[in-house]
Amino acid sequence: MEVCVIAKCTYKSETMMFSVSSESSMVDILKTLCLRFKGLQLGCFTLRYSLPSYPSCFLETDSDLDMMRTFLFVSNEKSVDILVKDLCGSSEYSGDFCVNKELIACEKGESSCSSTVEDRNEFLGRSKRASAKPLLSNEWETYIHHVGQKFDGGAEEFRLKLCKYALEVGFNFLYAGNDKKRVVAICSNKKLEGCSWRVYASRCEATGCFVIRTLNNVHTCVGRIRESKSKMMKSRVVSSLIVDRIRVKPKLKPVEIIHEFKDYYGIDISYYHAWFGKELAKLNVHGDESKSFNELVWYADAVKETNPGSLWTLECEAGINRFRRFFVSFGGCIAGFQYCIPLLFVDATFLKSKYKGQLLCASGKNGNQGFYPLAFGVVDSETEENWTWFLQHLASILLPMGRVVTFFSDRNQGLLNAMGFVFPGWPHSYCYYHLKQNLISKYPKSGYGKSLQDRVINLFSRCTYAVTEEEFTVAMEELVIVGSSKVKTFISDLSRDHYANAYFKGMRYGEMANSLAESFNNWVGVFRDLPVLPLIEGIRQKLMVLNSQRLIEAEKWTTILCPEMETRLWENAEAGRTWVVRRSSFTVFEVFADYSVMVDLEQRTCSCRLWQIDGFPCTHAVAAILAKKDSIYDYVECYYRTDFFRKAYESPIFPIPDIGKGLGSNSFAAGVVLPPITKRPAGRPPTKRIKAFGEFKRPLKCSRCSVTGHNRKTCKAVI
C-alpha cells in the first residue's frame, strides 16, 4: 500500500509541511521536526494528529504512524494536521520520546546529552535550571489549529478561544471584521512587519455553529513570547474562567481572582479586569437583577405547584407594577412548625444587591436546640408598615395552629408597634444581648472606666435573670444607685414584663436572646448580594438540604429525647444523686441540696423556679421524680421528644425545577414586574454591618497553648 500524505505540523503558532510516505518512520519525523523548529529538543515534546470528530489522536510510535496512514488511505485524505506539544517540566517527560531520542543519537553515532544535563542539575543545588510549572493555560495553544474546526457556541465561543490561543502562543491580534455572522482576525504586527497570520471564521447557517473557513497559522513577525501581561486578557476571558468558581463561591474577592490567575495560569490581570470579570460571571450565573423581579411571577406559580400548602405573596405598586415586597413560607416548614417549641425569633438584615432592601425572617426552634426557619420576605426598609404586613402573614400561619407563640426580637420601634397590633397579648421578649449593648453604649470606657461599665452590666444581668420579684427588686435598687440618672432613663423606657424572668408573662423555654434569628442571618449571608430570585431560590435549596439531612440524622437516634436534651436530662440526674428527698404528699416532695426546695410534680413547679422558666425538669425535679420512681420522660415537654423532631421534618421541601421556565405565558397584571426605584449612595457600597457601640468580636484563643490570636489547628507553639 503506497501512501503519501502531506503533514502540516504546528508548533507555537509556526507551521511547516513535509511529506509522509510509506517508508517514513517516527525517527524520520522526529529528526525533521527538531531540525526545522528552533528550540525543540528531543524527549521534550509529544505529537498529536487531528481527524474529523477526533481532534487529539496519539502519534508516539511506529504503530501509531501506520494506523494514521491506513486511516488516511481509507478516508481518501491527502493531508493531516499534527500538533507539537511541549512536555518540559511536566510529568510526561518520559517514555517513548526519550527512547526515540536515544535511538536517533545512536544512529548518528553520538551520545545523548540528557544525562549530562540531568547530572549537572543534580549537583548545582539552588542554582539548577528551574523546570516549567504545568499551567491550566497550556492547552489553550490547541484551541485554533485547522480549517473546518467547529465552535458550537457560535461567535462568542470562537472569540473567547481565539483570545486564549493568542495569550498562550504570545501574540496580539486585531479584528478586521467582527459581527454575529463572521469574524476576521489578523496579527497586530501586520502593518509594522507585514505578518501574514490571519484567521477567518463564519457561521454555518445549517447548524448555527462557527466554522474556521481560512487559516494562515504561520507568523512572519519576530519577537513573539508568552508574556505575563497581555492586551488579550479581557474581562470576558476572566469571566469565562471563573464562572464555575462564582457559582460555588459567590463572595469570591477580586484580589483572590488575581492571585489564582497568577498561580494557575501564569497571567497578571488588573484589579479592574478581576472585578468586572466577576460581575460578568455573576450576571452569567444569576441573570440580570432587574429581570429577576419579573421572574418572581413564574416562581410564585412554581412554588404553589411543587410545594402544596405554601404561603406566597407578591405585592407591587398599583398601576405601575413596581415591586414592593414579598413573603414566602414553604409548605414543609408550615407543617413541621407545630412540632417545634412555640418560640419565634424575628429579625431583619440588609441586602447587598443592586436594589438593596431588607430581608425579614421568622425562625423557630426544634427540640434539639437547632433553628427552624419558618418564613422570610424582602421589603424596601424596616418600617412599621412592612413589619405589620409581614406579621399579618405570619398570623395566617400561626392562628390556625391554635397555640400561643412567644416572640423574640430587638427593640425596633416599627416592629414593637406592629407586634402590639397584630398579636395583642402574645408574649414578646426583648433580646437580652441587644439590651446589654444599649446599656454599654451609655457608659463608654473612656469616660467612665471599665470597672463601672462591668459593674452596671453585672447588676443589669442580675435583674434580668432574677427568678423572683424580691431578687429583682434588690438588684434593681442597687443598679439605680450605681448607674444614677443614665440607668433611670434607660429603665423608664423599658418594660420589665419583656425582659425580666421574674415578671415575664409566658414561656421562654430558657431563651433570653434573639440569637437564633442572628444564626439564620449568618446562615443565608452568602446569598445576600444576589438578585432577588437567586436569593429566594438559594435559601430554599439550602433549607431543603438542611431539613432532609436532619430527618436522615434523626432516623438514627435511639433515644427517647433528642440527643441535646437527653444529655441535659441525665446531667441533671447525676447532679442530684447525693441529695436527700423526702415525700410530703403523693406529688409533693422536699429536696435537700445546698438548701431545701419544694417540688410539686402535679403542677410541674419547683421553688427554685427553673422548671417553670426553662420548661424542662430542673435538678431538684429530676431528683423528686426518681424518688417517686416515675419515668422521667413523662415530665418532659413533648417538643423535646425524638418522635416530635422527626415529625417536624417529615414534610419535605420539594425541588422547583426550572427546565420549563419561560415556556409558559405567566404574567402579573400588565405582564412585567419592574424593579424598585433606588438611589445609589456615594462611594463604594458597604458590605459589612456597622457594629453598635461597645460591640466587639470575641478574640480567637488557642485551646492548645491558651494564647490569643490563633486556633488549635494553626498552633505552632512547642509544648
XYZ file of C-alpha atoms in Angstrom:
719
model
C 0.000 0.000 0.000
C 1.725 3.118 -1.230
C 0.524 6.108 0.797
C 1.981 9.581 0.661
C 0.293 12.400 2.608
C 1.175 15.979 3.467
C 1.798 16.532 7.204
C 1.114 20.086 8.452
C 2.949 20.380 11.766
C 2.252 23.312 14.103
C 4.493 24.321 16.983
C 3.909 27.575 18.924
C 1.950 29.228 16.072
C 4.563 28.206 13.475
C 3.624 25.668 10.828
C 5.777 23.561 8.482
C 4.787 20.966 5.906
C 6.536 17.806 4.738
C 5.529 14.561 3.077
C 5.000 11.298 4.935
C 5.431 8.212 2.767
C 5.130 4.507 3.429
C 8.850 4.417 4.083
C 8.786 7.180 6.722
C 9.355 6.216 10.329
C 8.845 8.028 13.630
C 12.611 8.596 13.790
C 12.476 10.421 10.437
C 9.618 12.633 11.610
C 11.363 13.472 14.889
C 14.582 14.381 13.078
C 12.714 16.660 10.678
C 10.877 18.496 13.444
C 13.988 19.084 15.550
C 15.874 20.440 12.539
C 13.161 22.832 11.404
C 11.735 24.145 14.709
C 14.198 26.154 16.769
C 14.295 25.329 20.478
C 12.610 21.954 20.033
C 14.527 19.253 21.896
C 14.155 15.524 21.646
C 12.323 13.973 24.560
C 10.632 17.263 25.441
C 7.617 17.137 23.160
C 4.788 14.905 22.034
C 2.746 14.684 18.832
C -0.999 14.590 18.315
C -2.778 14.494 14.961
C -6.299 15.646 14.201
C -9.054 13.800 12.349
C -12.733 14.734 11.870
C -14.537 14.180 15.216
C -11.190 13.090 16.771
C -9.134 16.237 17.432
C -6.342 14.625 19.508
C -5.003 11.224 18.346
C -1.750 9.765 19.691
C 1.312 9.749 17.419
C 4.126 8.335 19.507
C 5.230 5.043 17.945
C 5.628 3.497 14.505
C 2.403 1.601 15.124
C 0.568 4.916 15.619
C 2.126 6.158 12.365
C 0.992 3.060 10.439
C -2.524 3.424 11.829
C -2.628 7.095 10.795
C -1.514 6.260 7.243
C -4.087 3.467 6.986
C -6.947 5.683 8.140
C -5.967 8.470 5.742
C -5.804 5.998 2.865
C -9.264 4.546 3.658
C -10.847 8.002 4.094
C -9.090 9.299 0.945
C -7.464 12.176 2.833
C -4.379 13.803 1.323
C -3.244 15.850 4.362
C -3.217 15.709 8.128
C -2.747 18.311 10.897
C -0.125 17.423 13.510
C 0.278 19.415 16.710
C 3.613 19.549 18.547
C 3.141 19.934 22.333
C 5.889 20.755 24.821
C 6.435 18.345 27.702
C 9.296 20.044 29.550
C 8.546 20.382 33.266
C 5.563 18.016 33.112
C 5.147 14.507 34.433
C 5.000 13.219 30.853
C 8.708 13.923 30.333
C 9.434 10.251 29.917
C 8.513 7.268 27.774
C 8.596 6.671 24.046
C 10.072 10.012 23.061
C 13.015 9.628 25.381
C 13.613 6.242 23.777
C 13.363 7.809 20.306
C 15.822 10.469 21.371
C 18.360 7.840 22.343
C 17.610 5.927 19.145
C 18.402 8.943 16.957
C 21.573 9.669 18.881
C 22.760 6.104 18.387
C 22.061 6.261 14.633
C 24.256 9.377 14.413
C 26.990 7.747 16.435
C 26.556 10.371 19.148
C 25.711 10.152 22.811
C 22.658 11.883 24.268
C 23.344 14.930 26.394
C 20.220 14.491 28.509
C 22.028 12.540 31.174
C 24.714 15.228 31.266
C 22.113 17.943 31.815
C 20.411 15.874 34.499
C 23.729 15.266 36.259
C 24.537 18.959 36.086
C 21.206 19.952 37.606
C 21.655 17.352 40.318
C 24.833 18.965 41.610
C 24.021 22.652 41.060
C 21.681 22.781 44.057
C 19.767 26.056 44.213
C 21.424 27.284 41.014
C 19.997 24.466 38.884
C 17.774 25.280 35.947
C 14.157 25.554 37.073
C 11.571 23.453 35.286
C 8.376 24.969 33.963
C 5.297 24.569 36.136
C 2.320 22.976 34.326
C -0.381 25.625 33.898
C -4.090 25.365 33.198
C -3.492 27.556 30.142
C -1.147 25.070 28.434
C -3.976 23.555 26.423
C -5.001 26.935 25.001
C -2.457 26.636 22.192
C -4.609 23.828 20.745
C -7.766 25.948 20.533
C -7.087 27.155 16.951
C -5.448 24.531 14.763
C -7.104 23.702 11.403
C -9.575 24.752 8.737
C -13.016 23.260 9.310
C -12.742 23.428 13.100
C -16.197 23.961 14.601
C -17.333 26.043 17.593
C -20.795 25.068 18.831
C -21.031 28.183 20.994
C -21.053 30.441 17.951
C -19.150 33.679 17.582
C -18.848 34.171 21.355
C -17.062 30.854 21.871
C -14.788 31.482 18.883
C -13.751 34.933 20.135
C -13.013 33.596 23.650
C -10.928 30.693 22.363
C -9.130 32.990 19.926
C -8.164 35.305 22.808
C -6.947 32.369 24.911
C -4.988 30.984 21.959
C -3.272 34.341 21.426
C -2.499 34.577 25.153
C -0.806 31.194 25.248
C 1.073 31.494 21.944
C 2.212 35.023 22.762
C 0.855 37.493 20.212
C -1.839 40.150 19.871
C -4.416 40.354 17.101
C -6.861 42.874 15.672
C -10.353 42.337 14.303
C -10.564 43.149 10.593
C -14.209 42.144 10.689
C -16.379 41.253 13.656
C -20.131 40.641 13.804
C -22.602 37.859 14.558
C -22.031 36.094 11.234
C -18.296 36.424 10.636
C -15.047 37.146 12.448
C -11.799 38.078 10.714
C -8.637 38.482 12.815
C -5.121 39.488 11.776
C -1.846 39.755 13.686
C -1.319 43.192 15.254
C 2.134 43.296 13.608
C 0.710 43.161 10.093
C 1.170 46.894 9.464
C 4.634 47.146 11.023
C 6.203 43.856 9.967
C 3.744 42.530 7.403
C 2.884 39.418 9.459
C 0.773 37.030 7.401
C -1.124 35.364 10.288
C -4.853 35.506 9.600
C -7.986 33.594 10.527
C -11.471 33.856 9.083
C -14.500 32.113 10.590
C -18.189 32.405 9.820
C -21.491 30.955 10.914
C -22.810 27.798 9.349
C -26.459 28.520 8.588
C -27.408 24.836 8.749
C -26.117 24.140 12.270
C -25.658 27.636 13.750
C -22.088 26.885 14.830
C -18.992 28.847 13.822
C -16.501 27.242 11.428
C -12.952 28.274 10.532
C -13.005 28.877 6.777
C -9.422 30.005 6.190
C -6.392 29.885 8.477
C -2.833 31.025 7.900
C -1.297 29.897 11.173
C 2.250 30.988 10.334
C 3.661 34.182 11.880
C 6.313 36.058 9.911
C 6.813 38.658 12.648
C 9.603 38.314 15.203
C 9.970 38.624 18.959
C 6.869 36.681 19.947
C 6.924 35.331 23.514
C 4.252 34.489 26.056
C 4.132 37.403 28.486
C 2.532 37.570 31.911
C 0.542 40.645 30.839
C -1.372 40.827 27.595
C -3.965 43.004 25.918
C -5.836 39.820 25.044
C -6.693 39.192 28.717
C -10.064 40.931 28.795
C -12.860 40.856 31.357
C -14.906 38.404 29.296
C -11.993 35.980 29.256
C -11.702 36.314 33.043
C -15.446 35.762 33.358
C -15.362 32.555 31.304
C -12.633 31.132 33.550
C -14.194 31.936 36.942
C -17.874 31.329 36.228
C -17.820 27.912 37.936
C -15.951 29.374 40.928
C -18.585 32.110 41.283
C -21.338 29.512 41.225
C -19.724 27.730 44.183
C -18.330 30.792 45.969
C -20.380 33.955 45.186
C -18.261 36.039 47.594
C -15.009 35.427 45.706
C -12.948 38.612 46.016
C -11.147 40.307 43.091
C -7.850 40.015 44.974
C -8.355 36.244 45.220
C -9.057 36.116 41.481
C -5.797 37.984 40.773
C -3.797 35.512 42.878
C -5.493 32.476 41.320
C -4.777 33.686 37.774
C -1.110 34.121 38.634
C -0.852 30.693 40.282
C -2.919 28.635 37.840
C -2.468 30.459 34.520
C 0.772 32.419 34.967
C -1.025 35.623 33.950
C -1.126 39.020 35.655
C -4.512 40.751 35.485
C -5.578 44.152 36.766
C -7.987 44.705 39.648
C -10.482 46.199 37.183
C -10.458 43.112 34.966
C -10.825 40.867 38.034
C -13.720 42.898 39.432
C -15.558 43.375 36.135
C -14.926 39.752 35.171
C -16.548 38.704 38.438
C -19.563 40.920 37.715
C -19.945 39.368 34.259
C -19.661 35.881 35.761
C -22.363 36.734 38.329
C -24.571 38.010 35.514
C -23.994 34.766 33.634
C -24.773 32.590 36.666
C -27.621 34.517 38.313
C -29.027 36.601 35.465
C -29.942 40.278 35.237
C -31.028 41.777 38.576
C -33.744 43.968 37.022
C -35.269 40.993 35.168
C -35.129 38.858 38.303
C -38.136 40.683 39.775
C -40.324 39.777 36.803
C -39.317 36.113 37.179
C -40.953 36.114 40.620
C -44.291 35.708 38.837
C -43.183 32.388 37.367
C -41.626 31.391 40.698
C -44.853 32.057 42.624
C -46.765 29.666 40.368
C -43.943 27.123 40.576
C -43.990 27.208 44.409
C -47.752 26.616 44.522
C -47.456 23.756 42.034
C -44.461 21.938 43.528
C -44.855 22.725 47.259
C -48.535 22.434 48.233
C -49.508 24.221 51.419
C -47.006 27.028 50.877
C -47.905 30.651 51.527
C -46.562 33.105 48.949
C -47.450 36.759 48.438
C -46.002 39.139 45.856
C -47.076 42.761 46.204
C -46.426 45.535 43.670
C -47.338 49.188 43.427
C -50.804 49.566 41.933
C -50.943 50.762 38.357
C -47.227 50.528 37.561
C -46.415 47.001 38.814
C -43.230 48.114 40.527
C -42.010 45.597 43.108
C -42.720 46.439 46.761
C -42.341 43.292 48.854
C -42.863 39.558 49.008
C -43.477 36.894 51.657
C -42.869 33.146 51.441
C -43.272 30.194 53.774
C -42.904 26.729 52.287
C -45.479 24.042 52.981
C -42.968 21.698 54.580
C -41.939 24.365 57.112
C -45.546 25.237 57.967
C -46.485 21.586 58.524
C -43.457 20.935 60.723
C -43.544 24.071 62.871
C -46.380 22.776 65.048
C -43.963 20.090 66.308
C -41.348 22.684 67.298
C -41.023 24.626 70.544
C -43.569 27.514 70.481
C -40.955 30.242 70.020
C -40.368 32.595 67.085
C -37.294 34.745 66.587
C -37.878 37.654 64.201
C -35.238 39.961 62.796
C -34.173 41.858 59.661
C -30.879 42.025 57.804
C -29.857 44.313 54.952
C -29.308 43.062 51.402
C -26.250 43.951 49.315
C -27.593 43.627 45.775
C -28.054 46.475 43.323
C -31.567 47.268 44.598
C -30.767 46.853 48.335
C -33.718 46.207 50.655
C -34.203 44.250 53.880
C -34.627 40.524 54.421
C -37.205 39.859 57.163
C -37.138 36.422 58.766
C -39.013 34.390 61.365
C -37.246 31.307 62.744
C -38.407 28.772 65.288
C -36.518 26.269 67.425
C -36.633 22.493 67.177
C -36.418 20.021 70.038
C -32.665 19.543 69.571
C -31.995 23.265 70.103
C -31.449 23.999 66.394
C -33.076 26.827 64.460
C -36.120 26.127 62.278
C -36.709 28.735 59.520
C -40.447 29.277 59.132
C -40.875 32.285 56.850
C -38.955 35.130 55.253
C -39.588 38.066 52.960
C -37.990 41.023 51.201
C -39.091 44.629 51.741
C -37.613 48.025 50.916
C -36.969 49.071 54.532
C -37.601 48.098 58.160
C -40.744 50.205 58.754
C -43.854 49.697 60.865
C -45.934 49.196 57.714
C -43.663 46.472 56.387
C -43.426 44.713 59.749
C -47.222 44.811 60.100
C -47.581 43.300 56.626
C -45.041 40.576 57.425
C -46.574 39.697 60.826
C -50.094 39.572 59.349
C -48.929 36.829 57.001
C -47.319 35.057 59.966
C -50.628 35.311 61.815
C -52.400 33.492 58.968
C -49.997 30.593 59.638
C -49.955 30.638 63.461
C -53.582 31.298 64.372
C -54.985 28.100 62.753
C -52.498 26.043 64.827
C -54.333 27.111 67.985
C -51.348 27.742 70.268
C -49.690 30.851 71.674
C -46.147 31.526 70.494
C -43.540 33.615 72.343
C -41.758 36.162 70.104
C -38.147 37.315 70.450
C -36.812 40.459 68.801
C -34.723 43.567 69.251
C -36.484 46.830 70.106
C -37.055 48.170 66.599
C -39.875 50.664 67.075
C -41.681 49.655 63.899
C -41.626 46.008 64.983
C -42.831 46.820 68.511
C -45.844 48.743 67.199
C -46.634 46.039 64.658
C -46.468 43.305 67.324
C -48.963 45.107 69.518
C -51.313 45.499 66.562
C -51.136 42.012 65.020
C -50.500 39.837 68.122
C -52.033 41.704 71.088
C -51.421 39.918 74.383
C -48.936 37.400 72.956
C -45.673 37.101 74.931
C -42.904 39.249 73.462
C -39.364 39.080 74.845
C -36.678 41.657 74.146
C -33.259 40.346 73.247
C -31.063 40.439 76.366
C -27.909 40.836 74.273
C -29.240 43.960 72.492
C -30.388 45.458 75.791
C -26.943 44.884 77.265
C -25.266 46.545 74.263
C -27.631 49.528 74.537
C -26.717 49.927 78.196
C -22.982 49.599 77.483
C -23.219 52.456 74.985
C -24.293 54.792 77.803
C -21.113 54.086 79.776
C -18.124 54.360 77.422
C -14.834 53.217 78.909
C -13.138 56.479 78.011
C -15.472 58.493 80.229
C -16.491 56.120 82.988
C -13.879 53.385 83.093
C -14.220 49.662 82.584
C -14.888 48.866 86.241
C -18.077 50.959 86.321
C -19.187 49.563 82.987
C -18.703 45.981 84.183
C -20.462 46.750 87.477
C -23.526 48.190 85.718
C -23.755 45.284 83.271
C -23.389 42.743 86.084
C -26.242 44.309 88.051
C -28.453 44.521 84.957
C -27.801 40.828 84.267
C -28.833 40.016 87.836
C -32.078 41.916 87.267
C -32.738 40.058 84.006
C -32.050 36.559 85.338
C -33.632 37.058 88.789
C -36.221 34.307 89.321
C -38.275 36.087 92.000
C -39.650 39.579 92.309
C -37.709 40.083 95.547
C -34.382 39.283 93.874
C -35.267 41.601 91.006
C -36.122 44.476 93.345
C -32.867 44.175 95.319
C -30.743 44.076 92.157
C -32.640 46.955 90.529
C -32.265 49.234 93.558
C -28.515 48.644 93.576
C -28.356 49.203 89.799
C -30.103 52.574 90.071
C -27.711 53.669 92.816
C -24.606 52.651 90.861
C -25.805 53.786 87.434
C -27.529 57.008 88.590
C -29.587 59.034 86.099
C -28.486 57.176 82.964
C -29.882 53.906 84.278
C -33.116 55.622 85.374
C -33.629 56.972 81.878
C -32.834 53.594 80.324
C -35.170 51.664 82.648
C -38.018 54.171 82.276
C -38.317 53.266 78.555
C -38.086 49.537 79.233
C -40.999 47.435 80.441
C -39.786 44.724 82.829
C -42.535 42.401 81.527
C -40.500 41.993 78.311
C -37.074 41.076 79.659
C -37.047 40.038 83.352
C -37.589 36.396 84.287
C -39.441 37.391 87.455
C -42.148 39.330 85.560
C -42.258 37.762 82.094
C -45.756 36.551 81.211
C -45.321 33.488 79.069
C -42.840 30.687 78.442
C -39.365 31.395 77.071
C -38.027 27.843 77.492
C -34.739 29.161 78.828
C -34.122 31.547 75.913
C -33.044 35.102 76.653
C -31.640 36.438 73.369
C -32.587 36.679 69.717
C -29.573 34.563 68.772
C -31.434 32.111 66.526
C -32.510 34.949 64.224
C -28.869 36.041 64.020
C -27.948 32.442 63.212
C -30.382 32.475 60.297
C -28.931 35.774 59.049
C -25.416 34.294 59.080
C -26.692 31.080 57.505
C -28.105 32.923 54.461
C -25.352 35.563 54.390
C -23.781 34.085 51.251
C -26.963 34.907 49.270
C -27.458 38.496 50.409
C -25.687 40.114 47.454
C -27.577 38.057 44.832
C -30.598 39.196 42.768
C -33.962 38.629 44.383
C -34.881 35.329 42.680
C -31.479 33.630 43.226
C -31.705 34.882 46.824
C -35.043 33.144 47.403
C -34.085 30.028 45.463
C -30.720 29.807 47.247
C -32.440 29.898 50.649
C -34.986 27.301 49.506
C -32.307 24.908 48.269
C -30.259 25.283 51.442
C -33.386 24.810 53.564
C -34.376 21.723 51.557
C -30.959 20.140 52.123
C -30.917 21.073 55.830
C -34.351 19.551 56.509
C -33.556 16.336 54.664
C -30.222 15.951 56.482
C -31.873 16.436 59.859
C -34.562 13.879 59.051
C -31.971 11.293 57.970
C -29.917 12.019 61.073
C -32.962 11.688 63.358
C -33.766 8.254 61.935
C -30.530 7.003 63.511
C -31.388 8.247 67.004
C -32.247 5.572 69.549
C -33.042 7.856 72.496
C -36.496 8.957 73.620
C -35.442 12.612 73.735
C -33.362 14.489 71.203
C -29.642 13.999 71.923
C -29.082 17.510 73.297
C -31.986 17.236 75.721
C -31.195 13.626 76.635
C -27.727 14.749 77.679
C -29.106 17.655 79.700
C -31.630 15.394 81.443
C -29.012 12.895 82.577
C -26.681 15.678 83.689
C -29.496 16.928 85.926
C -29.982 13.397 87.239
C -26.290 12.980 88.045
C -26.183 16.321 89.885
C -28.799 15.180 92.419
C -27.550 11.675 93.156
C -26.393 12.595 96.696
C -29.383 14.734 97.663
C -31.926 13.683 100.260
C -35.546 13.648 99.025
C -38.481 13.438 101.462
C -42.099 12.983 100.479
C -44.838 15.358 101.627
C -47.812 14.027 99.675
C -48.469 11.901 96.618
C -46.952 14.507 94.254
C -45.161 16.990 96.564
C -41.554 16.455 97.674
C -38.904 18.347 99.617
C -35.389 18.129 98.186
C -32.420 18.869 100.441
C -29.476 20.143 98.375
C -27.343 23.100 99.471
C -30.714 24.421 100.552
C -34.154 22.823 100.628
C -36.744 23.321 97.875
C -40.286 22.118 97.298
C -41.162 20.220 94.118
C -44.789 19.712 93.018
C -44.841 17.077 90.280
C -48.530 17.521 89.514
C -48.214 21.276 88.954
C -44.725 20.812 87.475
C -43.221 23.502 89.658
C -40.120 23.881 91.804
C -39.461 26.649 94.308
C -36.163 27.373 92.526
C -38.447 28.346 89.557
C -36.070 26.966 86.927
C -38.585 24.279 85.925
C -41.170 26.988 85.219
C -38.691 29.238 83.413
C -36.956 26.611 81.240
C -39.935 24.333 80.631
C -37.620 21.413 81.434
C -37.205 19.463 84.713
C -34.512 21.044 86.871
C -32.079 19.070 89.027
C -34.440 19.159 92.044
C -37.392 17.978 89.935
C -35.400 15.072 88.479
C -34.369 14.005 91.987
C -38.015 14.037 93.111
C -39.161 12.086 90.019
C -36.531 9.409 90.619
C -37.537 9.201 94.304
C -41.150 8.680 93.210
C -39.882 6.022 90.775
C -41.785 7.541 87.876
C -40.495 7.754 84.327
C -38.547 10.985 83.885
C -39.721 11.249 80.279
C -43.347 11.666 81.381
C -42.443 15.068 82.818
C -40.627 16.410 79.753
C -42.385 18.596 77.175
C -43.332 16.699 74.029
C -41.367 19.153 71.827
C -38.116 17.648 73.096
C -39.011 14.090 72.085
C -37.367 12.352 69.140
C -40.692 11.434 67.529
C -41.726 15.113 67.504
C -38.407 16.065 65.956
C -38.969 13.561 63.147
C -42.485 14.845 62.541
C -41.116 18.383 62.270
C -39.083 17.307 59.234
C -41.184 14.539 57.691
C -42.872 17.005 55.292
C -40.098 17.808 52.802
C -39.453 20.946 50.811
C -39.693 19.835 47.203
C -37.395 20.888 44.339
C -38.516 23.624 41.946
C -37.167 22.637 38.501
C -36.692 25.495 36.064
C -36.473 23.342 32.924
C -39.790 24.778 31.731
C -39.035 28.324 32.822
C -40.018 30.921 30.233
C -42.060 28.472 28.121
C -45.444 29.372 29.604
C -47.492 32.539 29.480
C -47.277 33.531 33.143
C -47.999 37.186 33.681
C -48.603 39.616 36.506
C -51.138 42.354 35.721
C -49.633 44.134 32.709
C -47.052 41.371 32.318
C -43.935 42.959 33.794
C -42.815 43.389 37.411
C -40.479 46.358 37.471
C -37.595 46.637 39.942
C -37.928 49.118 42.830
C -36.534 52.624 42.469
C -33.359 53.004 44.483
C -30.813 55.792 44.704
C -27.212 54.722 44.683
C -25.316 56.369 47.569
C -21.936 57.953 47.016
C -18.798 55.878 47.459
C -18.199 52.162 47.475
C -21.260 50.154 48.600
C -20.820 48.833 52.166
C -20.862 45.059 52.568
C -20.476 44.762 56.347
C -22.847 45.745 59.115
C -21.811 48.745 61.193
C -21.330 47.428 64.710
C -23.056 49.066 67.633
C -21.091 50.967 70.240
C -19.411 48.575 72.649
C -19.959 45.579 70.383
C -16.802 43.579 69.855
C -15.714 40.321 68.303
C -14.595 37.630 70.723
C -10.826 37.183 70.318
C -9.641 33.871 68.922
C -7.984 31.785 71.631
C -5.984 28.603 71.112
C -7.240 25.648 73.160
C -3.776 24.079 72.986
C -1.462 26.833 74.247
C -4.108 29.285 75.609
C -2.668 32.184 73.605
C -4.971 34.539 71.707
C -4.551 35.288 68.011
C -4.759 31.778 66.534
C -6.609 28.475 66.942
C -5.535 24.920 67.719
C -5.257 23.958 64.042
C -2.697 26.664 63.252
C -0.860 26.495 66.573
C 2.919 26.197 66.245
C 3.869 26.522 69.905
C 6.260 23.946 71.317
C 4.670 22.138 74.245
